[in-house]
């Protein structure tokens, strides 16, 4: 019954073949081309026996595969075949692979050892136990599992030259169809010693003389299980195991029963290291059949099995859809190849782990990767663990379930790191959302978010640290980390004495003294001139002073002296008067129009000069304290001596003190700017001025525990952030670079200003003083006059009585 339906199907399907370029399995038996290369065998007899064996074997297990055996490798086209089975040397295998690739043929290859595996298809190198190491590296490289461009191979001298040579070759030759990117390769041998102490000594000696800078940081260590711990220990001690280095240990001998257990090596792993192990997990007791026929049988059985499954699914599909639909939805050649290869691989893998003698089962290697990053942060101690990252068997090569170096590829692997912070705008800003949750922002959180993206970690913020008792230990961002100080914005000066403002005190003094000197000089020249005459107003020095004073105020004397000498003097005086007066009135206008500000304290020297008027200080625990202590300049010592350090809780109080002009607050310039901005936003006024002096650069840092291994990585990322301009972007976003207060001041100055009475108050005050003075003098004169009269009477009296 079944037979009939299948024939019926076949008949129908033959007629609709045209739809798909390659016939369905339902309509045509699979066809297999077998190429057996003579030179692959030592002698002709062996070759012949293999050929006939293959033929018999295949026809024995299945009649559904049409087999063609070719004795020559030069075949033009395999287009009509479903499967190609080749038993050839490595070069020939790859030639065939390249020739049939476009034909989408299922390529099954059996080849010699140390042959790079075909990326598509199944290729089985015939490997003798003990010689598999080089093949493992070929496979690793074909799978792109190790992208090293330099490698340092370390091994002890118990390994024979041949093994090491072949491994070296596997690592360093160019592979077919692959880009070659190995730049340098170096080989280091350390002496094997029987005593533990000597062994360690040799290892240490070798590693100590190692030039990491020149040779790179990728290490391939080929060792036996009893040496691996020693190498790990020495490398750790010499600080060579860092997040930017990679150590791949190949442990060649079987991991013995219970005596050695790879898990015990985790104690030698340090935080941030990249360590992976490839170890021989072969069961020593399994019988090892590794001959060619065995592999061919295994392969053809797997193939037959795969074809059967494939045919079954096609029949299933055919029964459910119409002919036309079937032609459209059935797998094309490429899809079918992929499917059949998948089935073959699954079968081979199952066979390998099934009980019972199957070829190549004798070899089994495992890959283990150390998970070390971030353990320190999560648990209190560094407790690394190993994960299985894959396995290797001769028939299928590698089966990687994870990358060999998980941290190199995936960074922190998405772990959650704890971060402690405190409110320190604009670096770290802690704010509340409407729902009452804490929100973290600020420049450092921008950086951390970016780092988290790059290094694949998330973070949760621990209960915020409320103070600054944290010491900064490393340099990283160098945005704007200088210290400045903040003082109250200078108020407008009282305008009472505005009229004196155009001239400095010295000018006024000069003016006064020149009047006082000019008076007597004029009098003397006038008096002792040869044609001296008595002129009203110039009779005495006193009068001359008044004369000169009057001239200064452009009132002029009533009379000119007669002599030319005195006239010249007065003429010159008038000239001086003109210049002085013009200057005075000009600047007076300017002073009336522009507000006259108090001089602000913008430099440290100014601050120190004002030490009697105000005090200064900085937040407790600030790095500044240390800096000032160690500063060379005397002024910094004075500054520290008089500084009043405050605690974080007193901040609001301190700001009020600053506003009142009694205190200068010293902190990071950017912090002060931020403070000014927030104050401006709340009060709408500008109450502070920021010093122009920036003293001392403080390195700002994110604090990570001491000897944190990731400093280099993080610094490299930060460097990249700087170079890409990201850092600048964040800095400008978070810190207003322009000082808004200075803008306001500038605007204020430009605004027109009306002169009012208050501006003139001073001169009225002088007028009042003048009036009061003259009344006083009047009284004095009366008194004087009375005394004179009384005196005169007294003198005359004796004559009268
Ligand atoms: C496949 O080959 C066998 C044996 O030669 C034959 O009986 C069968 O009809 C063939 N099947 C197809 C679909 O050609
Ligand atoms: C073919 O199969 C039979 C029975 O399954 C077996 O006896 C015989 O040895 C096989 N021949 C070959 C060449 O494998
Ligand atoms: C792996 O272990 C097996 C069994 O002990 C051994 O035969 C084989 O030589 C080992 N492989 C290497 C590369 O040493
Ligand atoms: C391995 O362990 C088995 C029992 O678990 C023991 O009989 C055998 O001697 C051990 N072999 C070695 C090499 O330790
Ligand atoms: C280790 O020994 C125990 C018994 O002592 C045994 O059950 C276990 O299978 C052994 N492990 C290995 C890897 O041989
Ligand atoms: C290796 O040792 C660890 C403890 O050190 C143990 O948990 C683990 O089961 C051991 N593995 C084997 C294969 O014996
Ligand atoms: C493997 O087994 C052989 C004998 O079966 C034995 O001589 C050899 O020492 C074993 N090797 C290991 C590493 O256990
Ligand atoms: C690879 O290994 C994983 C886990 O051991 C297994 O589930 C999977 O089937 C393996 N794949 C192949 C192709 O062997
Ligand atoms: C982050 O780590 C997880 C866990 O290993 C991984 O699945 C993911 O791909 C990683 N992300 C990146 C971007 O590497
Ligand atoms: C500062 O923080 C530390 C740790 O959080 C704490 O022990 C200390 O008491 C705090 N000091 C002040 C003054 O808040
Ligand atoms: C700190 O910065 C200086 C100069 O930028 C650099 O030479 C030094 O290596 C840096 N230190 C660290 C720990 O990154
Ligand atoms: C001052 O000069 C006038 C002439 O203008 C004269 O009358 C008068 O007596 C003089 N007074 C004195 C104190 O010399």
mmCIF file of N, CA, C and O in Angstrom, residues 247-309:
data_model
loop_
_atom_site.group_PDB
_atom_site.id
_atom_site.type_symbol
_atom_site.label_atom_id
_atom_site.label_comp_id
_atom_site.label_asym_id
_atom_site.label_seq_id
_atom_site.Cartn_x
_atom_site.Cartn_y
_atom_site.Cartn_z
ATOM 1 N N UNK A 247 44.860 34.950 29.440
ATOM 2 C CA UNK A 247 45.661 33.744 29.705
ATOM 3 C C UNK A 247 44.835 32.513 29.339
ATOM 4 O O UNK A 247 43.801 32.268 29.942
ATOM 5 N N UNK A 248 45.340 31.787 28.373
ATOM 6 C CA UNK A 248 44.663 30.555 27.989
ATOM 7 C C UNK A 248 45.573 29.384 28.377
ATOM 8 O O UNK A 248 46.679 29.254 27.861
ATOM 9 N N UNK A 249 45.094 28.590 29.321
ATOM 10 C CA UNK A 249 45.884 27.441 29.776
ATOM 11 C C UNK A 249 45.397 26.193 29.067
ATOM 12 O O UNK A 249 44.198 25.906 29.066
ATOM 13 N N UNK A 250 46.340 25.475 28.487
ATOM 14 C CA UNK A 250 46.001 24.205 27.870
ATOM 15 C C UNK A 250 46.579 23.116 28.761
ATOM 16 O O UNK A 250 47.794 23.024 28.933
ATOM 17 N N UNK A 251 45.690 22.343 29.359
ATOM 18 C CA UNK A 251 46.149 21.295 30.281
ATOM 19 C C UNK A 251 46.054 19.984 29.525
ATOM 20 O O UNK A 251 44.966 19.504 29.208
ATOM 21 N N UNK A 252 47.210 19.430 29.212
ATOM 22 C CA UNK A 252 47.222 18.346 28.214
ATOM 23 C C UNK A 252 46.923 16.985 28.793
ATOM 24 O O UNK A 252 46.350 16.149 28.106
ATOM 25 N N UNK A 253 47.350 16.758 30.039
ATOM 26 C CA UNK A 253 47.105 15.405 30.518
ATOM 27 C C UNK A 253 45.708 15.307 31.105
ATOM 28 O O UNK A 253 45.085 16.294 31.470
ATOM 29 N N UNK A 254 45.272 14.100 31.165
ATOM 30 C CA UNK A 254 43.915 13.863 31.609
ATOM 31 C C UNK A 254 43.737 14.409 33.019
ATOM 32 O O UNK A 254 44.634 14.367 33.838
ATOM 33 N N UNK A 255 42.611 14.999 33.256
ATOM 34 C CA UNK A 255 42.338 15.474 34.595
ATOM 35 C C UNK A 255 41.995 14.253 35.419
ATOM 36 O O UNK A 255 40.944 13.655 35.279
ATOM 37 N N UNK A 256 42.937 13.861 36.236
ATOM 38 C CA UNK A 256 42.877 12.535 36.873
ATOM 39 C C UNK A 256 41.715 12.460 37.828
ATOM 40 O O UNK A 256 41.331 13.443 38.451
ATOM 41 N N UNK A 257 41.260 11.273 37.909
ATOM 42 C CA UNK A 257 40.151 10.920 38.797
ATOM 43 C C UNK A 257 39.688 12.006 39.760
ATOM 44 O O UNK A 257 38.937 12.879 39.410
ATOM 45 N N UNK A 258 40.167 11.897 40.935
ATOM 46 C CA UNK A 258 39.737 12.863 41.923
ATOM 47 C C UNK A 258 40.929 13.617 42.477
ATOM 48 O O UNK A 258 40.773 14.527 43.257
ATOM 49 N N UNK A 259 42.102 13.176 42.038
ATOM 50 C CA UNK A 259 43.295 13.781 42.628
ATOM 51 C C UNK A 259 43.416 15.242 42.215
ATOM 52 O O UNK A 259 43.795 16.085 42.999
ATOM 53 N N UNK A 260 43.095 15.530 40.989
ATOM 54 C CA UNK A 260 43.112 16.931 40.581
ATOM 55 C C UNK A 260 41.740 17.287 40.026
ATOM 56 O O UNK A 260 41.112 16.521 39.341
ATOM 57 N N UNK A 261 41.380 18.447 40.333
ATOM 58 C CA UNK A 261 40.035 18.882 40.007
ATOM 59 C C UNK A 261 40.197 20.328 39.572
ATOM 60 O O UNK A 261 40.698 21.155 40.310
ATOM 61 N N UNK A 262 39.820 20.611 38.368
ATOM 62 C CA UNK A 262 40.077 21.943 37.800
ATOM 63 C C UNK A 262 39.411 23.040 38.615
ATOM 64 O O UNK A 262 39.865 24.183 38.641
ATOM 65 N N UNK A 263 38.348 22.662 39.322
ATOM 66 C CA UNK A 263 37.653 23.656 40.138
ATOM 67 C C UNK A 263 38.552 24.232 41.219
ATOM 68 O O UNK A 263 38.370 25.361 41.655
ATOM 69 N N UNK A 264 39.535 23.438 41.623
ATOM 70 C CA UNK A 264 40.400 23.936 42.703
ATOM 71 C C UNK A 264 41.257 25.115 42.248
ATOM 72 O O UNK A 264 41.818 25.828 43.075
ATOM 73 N N UNK A 265 41.349 25.332 40.931
ATOM 74 C CA UNK A 265 42.177 26.427 40.432
ATOM 75 C C UNK A 265 41.545 27.799 40.657
ATOM 76 O O UNK A 265 42.202 28.820 40.507
ATOM 77 N N UNK A 266 40.275 27.825 40.999
ATOM 78 C CA UNK A 266 39.621 29.138 41.145
ATOM 79 C C UNK A 266 40.248 29.962 42.259
ATOM 80 O O UNK A 266 40.179 31.181 42.237
ATOM 81 N N UNK A 267 40.877 29.275 43.207
ATOM 82 C CA UNK A 267 41.512 30.034 44.283
ATOM 83 C C UNK A 267 42.650 30.905 43.770
ATOM 84 O O UNK A 267 43.056 31.848 44.431
ATOM 85 N N UNK A 268 43.151 30.566 42.606
ATOM 86 C CA UNK A 268 44.285 31.320 42.067
ATOM 87 C C UNK A 268 43.840 32.419 41.110
ATOM 88 O O UNK A 268 44.657 33.093 40.504
ATOM 89 N N UNK A 269 42.546 32.573 40.975
ATOM 90 C CA UNK A 269 42.054 33.606 40.058
ATOM 91 C C UNK A 269 41.876 34.911 40.823
ATOM 92 O O UNK A 269 41.401 34.914 41.953
ATOM 93 N N UNK A 270 42.266 35.981 40.195
ATOM 94 C CA UNK A 270 42.092 37.256 40.881
ATOM 95 C C UNK A 270 41.018 38.061 40.164
ATOM 96 O O UNK A 270 40.705 37.819 38.996
ATOM 97 N N UNK A 271 40.495 39.011 40.873
ATOM 98 C CA UNK A 271 39.476 39.894 40.326
ATOM 99 C C UNK A 271 39.980 40.547 39.038
ATOM 100 O O UNK A 271 41.093 41.056 38.980
ATOM 101 N N UNK A 272 39.143 40.497 38.029
ATOM 102 C CA UNK A 272 39.480 41.204 36.798
ATOM 103 C C UNK A 272 40.401 40.456 35.863
ATOM 104 O O UNK A 272 40.880 41.028 34.906
ATOM 105 N N UNK A 273 40.637 39.199 36.132
ATOM 106 C CA UNK A 273 41.540 38.482 35.233
ATOM 107 C C UNK A 273 40.738 37.824 34.109
ATOM 108 O O UNK A 273 39.547 37.572 34.240
ATOM 109 N N UNK A 274 41.428 37.573 33.026
ATOM 110 C CA UNK A 274 40.821 36.840 31.920
ATOM 111 C C UNK A 274 41.564 35.529 31.775
ATOM 112 O O UNK A 274 42.655 35.500 31.231
ATOM 113 N N UNK A 275 40.984 34.481 32.302
ATOM 114 C CA UNK A 275 41.653 33.186 32.295
ATOM 115 C C UNK A 275 40.683 32.143 31.750
ATOM 116 O O UNK A 275 39.504 32.157 32.086
ATOM 117 N N UNK A 276 41.199 31.294 30.887
ATOM 118 C CA UNK A 276 40.375 30.201 30.388
ATOM 119 C C UNK A 276 41.228 28.943 30.345
ATOM 120 O O UNK A 276 42.454 29.025 30.257
ATOM 121 N N UNK A 277 40.555 27.823 30.451
ATOM 122 C CA UNK A 277 41.266 26.548 30.427
ATOM 123 C C UNK A 277 40.726 25.689 29.297
ATOM 124 O O UNK A 277 39.527 25.658 29.038
ATOM 125 N N UNK A 278 41.637 25.012 28.643
ATOM 126 C CA UNK A 278 41.233 23.961 27.720
ATOM 127 C C UNK A 278 41.874 22.706 28.281
ATOM 128 O O UNK A 278 43.098 22.652 28.414
ATOM 129 N N UNK A 279 41.081 21.764 28.682
ATOM 130 C CA UNK A 279 41.706 20.622 29.347
ATOM 131 C C UNK A 279 41.246 19.295 28.779
ATOM 132 O O UNK A 279 40.136 19.158 28.267
ATOM 133 N N UNK A 280 42.160 18.369 28.888
ATOM 134 C CA UNK A 280 41.968 17.043 28.321
ATOM 135 C C UNK A 280 41.054 16.265 29.250
ATOM 136 O O UNK A 280 41.444 15.869 30.327
ATOM 137 N N UNK A 281 39.842 16.052 28.822
ATOM 138 C CA UNK A 281 38.886 15.347 29.666
ATOM 139 C C UNK A 281 38.635 13.943 29.135
ATOM 140 O O UNK A 281 37.610 13.332 29.383
ATOM 141 N N UNK A 282 39.595 13.463 28.358
ATOM 142 C CA UNK A 282 39.443 12.135 27.763
ATOM 143 C C UNK A 282 39.366 11.067 28.852
ATOM 144 O O UNK A 282 40.106 11.105 29.822
ATOM 145 N N UNK A 283 38.451 10.145 28.623
ATOM 146 C CA UNK A 283 38.368 9.014 29.541
ATOM 147 C C UNK A 283 39.435 8.011 29.129
ATOM 148 O O UNK A 283 39.381 7.452 28.039
ATOM 149 N N UNK A 284 40.369 7.787 30.006
ATOM 150 C CA UNK A 284 41.526 6.953 29.657
ATOM 151 C C UNK A 284 41.123 5.524 29.367
ATOM 152 O O UNK A 284 41.846 4.787 28.717
ATOM 153 N N UNK A 285 39.966 5.130 29.812
ATOM 154 C CA UNK A 285 39.624 3.717 29.716
ATOM 155 C C UNK A 285 38.882 3.358 28.436
ATOM 156 O O UNK A 285 38.660 2.194 28.151
ATOM 157 N N UNK A 286 38.484 4.355 27.653
ATOM 158 C CA UNK A 286 37.710 4.037 26.461
ATOM 159 C C UNK A 286 38.617 3.511 25.369
ATOM 160 O O UNK A 286 39.705 4.009 25.138
ATOM 161 N N UNK A 287 38.097 2.537 24.686
ATOM 162 C CA UNK A 287 38.840 1.997 23.551
ATOM 163 C C UNK A 287 38.799 3.019 22.419
ATOM 164 O O UNK A 287 37.771 3.621 22.138
ATOM 165 N N UNK A 288 39.915 3.158 21.757
ATOM 166 C CA UNK A 288 39.990 4.204 20.757
ATOM 167 C C UNK A 288 40.106 3.619 19.359
ATOM 168 O O UNK A 288 41.165 3.156 18.956
ATOM 169 N N UNK A 289 39.037 3.640 18.612
ATOM 170 C CA UNK A 289 39.101 3.190 17.227
ATOM 171 C C UNK A 289 39.105 4.416 16.340
ATOM 172 O O UNK A 289 38.161 5.179 16.295
ATOM 173 N N UNK A 290 40.179 4.564 15.644
ATOM 174 C CA UNK A 290 40.313 5.809 14.902
ATOM 175 C C UNK A 290 40.580 5.559 13.429
ATOM 176 O O UNK A 290 41.154 6.398 12.759
ATOM 177 N N UNK A 291 40.143 4.406 12.915
ATOM 178 C CA UNK A 291 40.525 4.176 11.516
ATOM 179 C C UNK A 291 39.506 4.760 10.541
ATOM 180 O O UNK A 291 38.386 5.130 10.897
ATOM 181 N N UNK A 292 39.948 4.808 9.311
ATOM 182 C CA UNK A 292 39.203 5.497 8.264
ATOM 183 C C UNK A 292 37.833 4.866 8.024
ATOM 184 O O UNK A 292 36.818 5.562 7.967
ATOM 185 N N UNK A 293 37.812 3.544 7.917
ATOM 186 C CA UNK A 293 36.553 2.862 7.625
ATOM 187 C C UNK A 293 35.517 3.145 8.694
ATOM 188 O O UNK A 293 34.343 3.407 8.399
ATOM 189 N N UNK A 294 35.981 3.146 9.913
ATOM 190 C CA UNK A 294 35.071 3.434 11.020
ATOM 191 C C UNK A 294 34.401 4.788 10.825
ATOM 192 O O UNK A 294 33.190 4.926 10.952
ATOM 193 N N UNK A 295 35.221 5.761 10.479
ATOM 194 C CA UNK A 295 34.667 7.107 10.291
ATOM 195 C C UNK A 295 33.716 7.166 9.107
ATOM 196 O O UNK A 295 32.686 7.837 9.146
ATOM 197 N N UNK A 296 34.089 6.443 8.035
ATOM 198 C CA UNK A 296 33.218 6.462 6.860
ATOM 199 C C UNK A 296 31.868 5.823 7.176
ATOM 200 O O UNK A 296 30.806 6.341 6.819
ATOM 201 N N UNK A 297 31.930 4.733 7.905
ATOM 202 C CA UNK A 297 30.678 4.075 8.293
ATOM 203 C C UNK A 297 29.817 5.012 9.131
ATOM 204 O O UNK A 297 28.617 5.165 8.882
ATOM 205 N N UNK A 298 30.497 5.627 10.064
ATOM 206 C CA UNK A 298 29.760 6.522 10.951
ATOM 207 C C UNK A 298 29.105 7.648 10.154
ATOM 208 O O UNK A 298 27.936 7.977 10.346
ATOM 209 N N UNK A 299 29.890 8.181 9.234
ATOM 210 C CA UNK A 299 29.390 9.307 8.440
ATOM 211 C C UNK A 299 28.223 8.894 7.549
ATOM 212 O O UNK A 299 27.202 9.580 7.502
ATOM 213 N N UNK A 300 28.393 7.781 6.840
ATOM 214 C CA UNK A 300 27.322 7.393 5.915
ATOM 215 C C UNK A 300 26.059 7.007 6.673
ATOM 216 O O UNK A 300 24.949 7.275 6.218
ATOM 217 N N UNK A 301 26.245 6.420 7.833
ATOM 218 C CA UNK A 301 25.066 6.090 8.618
ATOM 219 C C UNK A 301 24.344 7.357 9.057
ATOM 220 O O UNK A 301 23.113 7.435 8.995
ATOM 221 N N UNK A 302 25.118 8.306 9.445
ATOM 222 C CA UNK A 302 24.508 9.578 9.853
ATOM 223 C C UNK A 302 23.820 10.234 8.660
ATOM 224 O O UNK A 302 22.725 10.789 8.781
ATOM 225 N N UNK A 303 24.481 10.128 7.503
ATOM 226 C CA UNK A 303 23.905 10.718 6.298
ATOM 227 C C UNK A 303 22.597 10.027 5.935
ATOM 228 O O UNK A 303 21.591 10.682 5.653
ATOM 229 N N UNK A 304 22.622 8.712 5.950
ATOM 230 C CA UNK A 304 21.430 7.948 5.624
ATOM 231 C C UNK A 304 20.288 8.334 6.556
ATOM 232 O O UNK A 304 19.156 8.558 6.125
ATOM 233 N N UNK A 305 20.633 8.405 7.789
ATOM 234 C CA UNK A 305 19.663 8.790 8.807
ATOM 235 C C UNK A 305 19.071 10.171 8.517
ATOM 236 O O UNK A 305 17.857 10.374 8.549
ATOM 237 N N UNK A 306 19.967 11.090 8.175
ATOM 238 C CA UNK A 306 19.524 12.462 7.911
ATOM 239 C C UNK A 306 18.626 12.508 6.684
ATOM 240 O O UNK A 306 17.594 13.192 6.667
ATOM 241 N N UNK A 307 19.022 11.735 5.639
ATOM 242 C CA UNK A 307 18.210 11.731 4.420
ATOM 243 C C UNK A 307 16.826 11.171 4.697
ATOM 244 O O UNK A 307 15.825 11.678 4.188
ATOM 245 N N UNK A 308 16.791 10.161 5.532
ATOM 246 C CA UNK A 308 15.501 9.553 5.868
ATOM 247 C C UNK A 308 14.589 10.558 6.556
ATOM 248 O O UNK A 308 13.419 10.703 6.208
ATOM 249 N N UNK A 309 15.160 11.253 7.530
ATOM 250 C CA UNK A 309 14.352 12.242 8.258
ATOM 251 C C UNK A 309 13.866 13.322 7.298
ATOM 252 O O UNK A 309 12.700 13.729 7.311
#
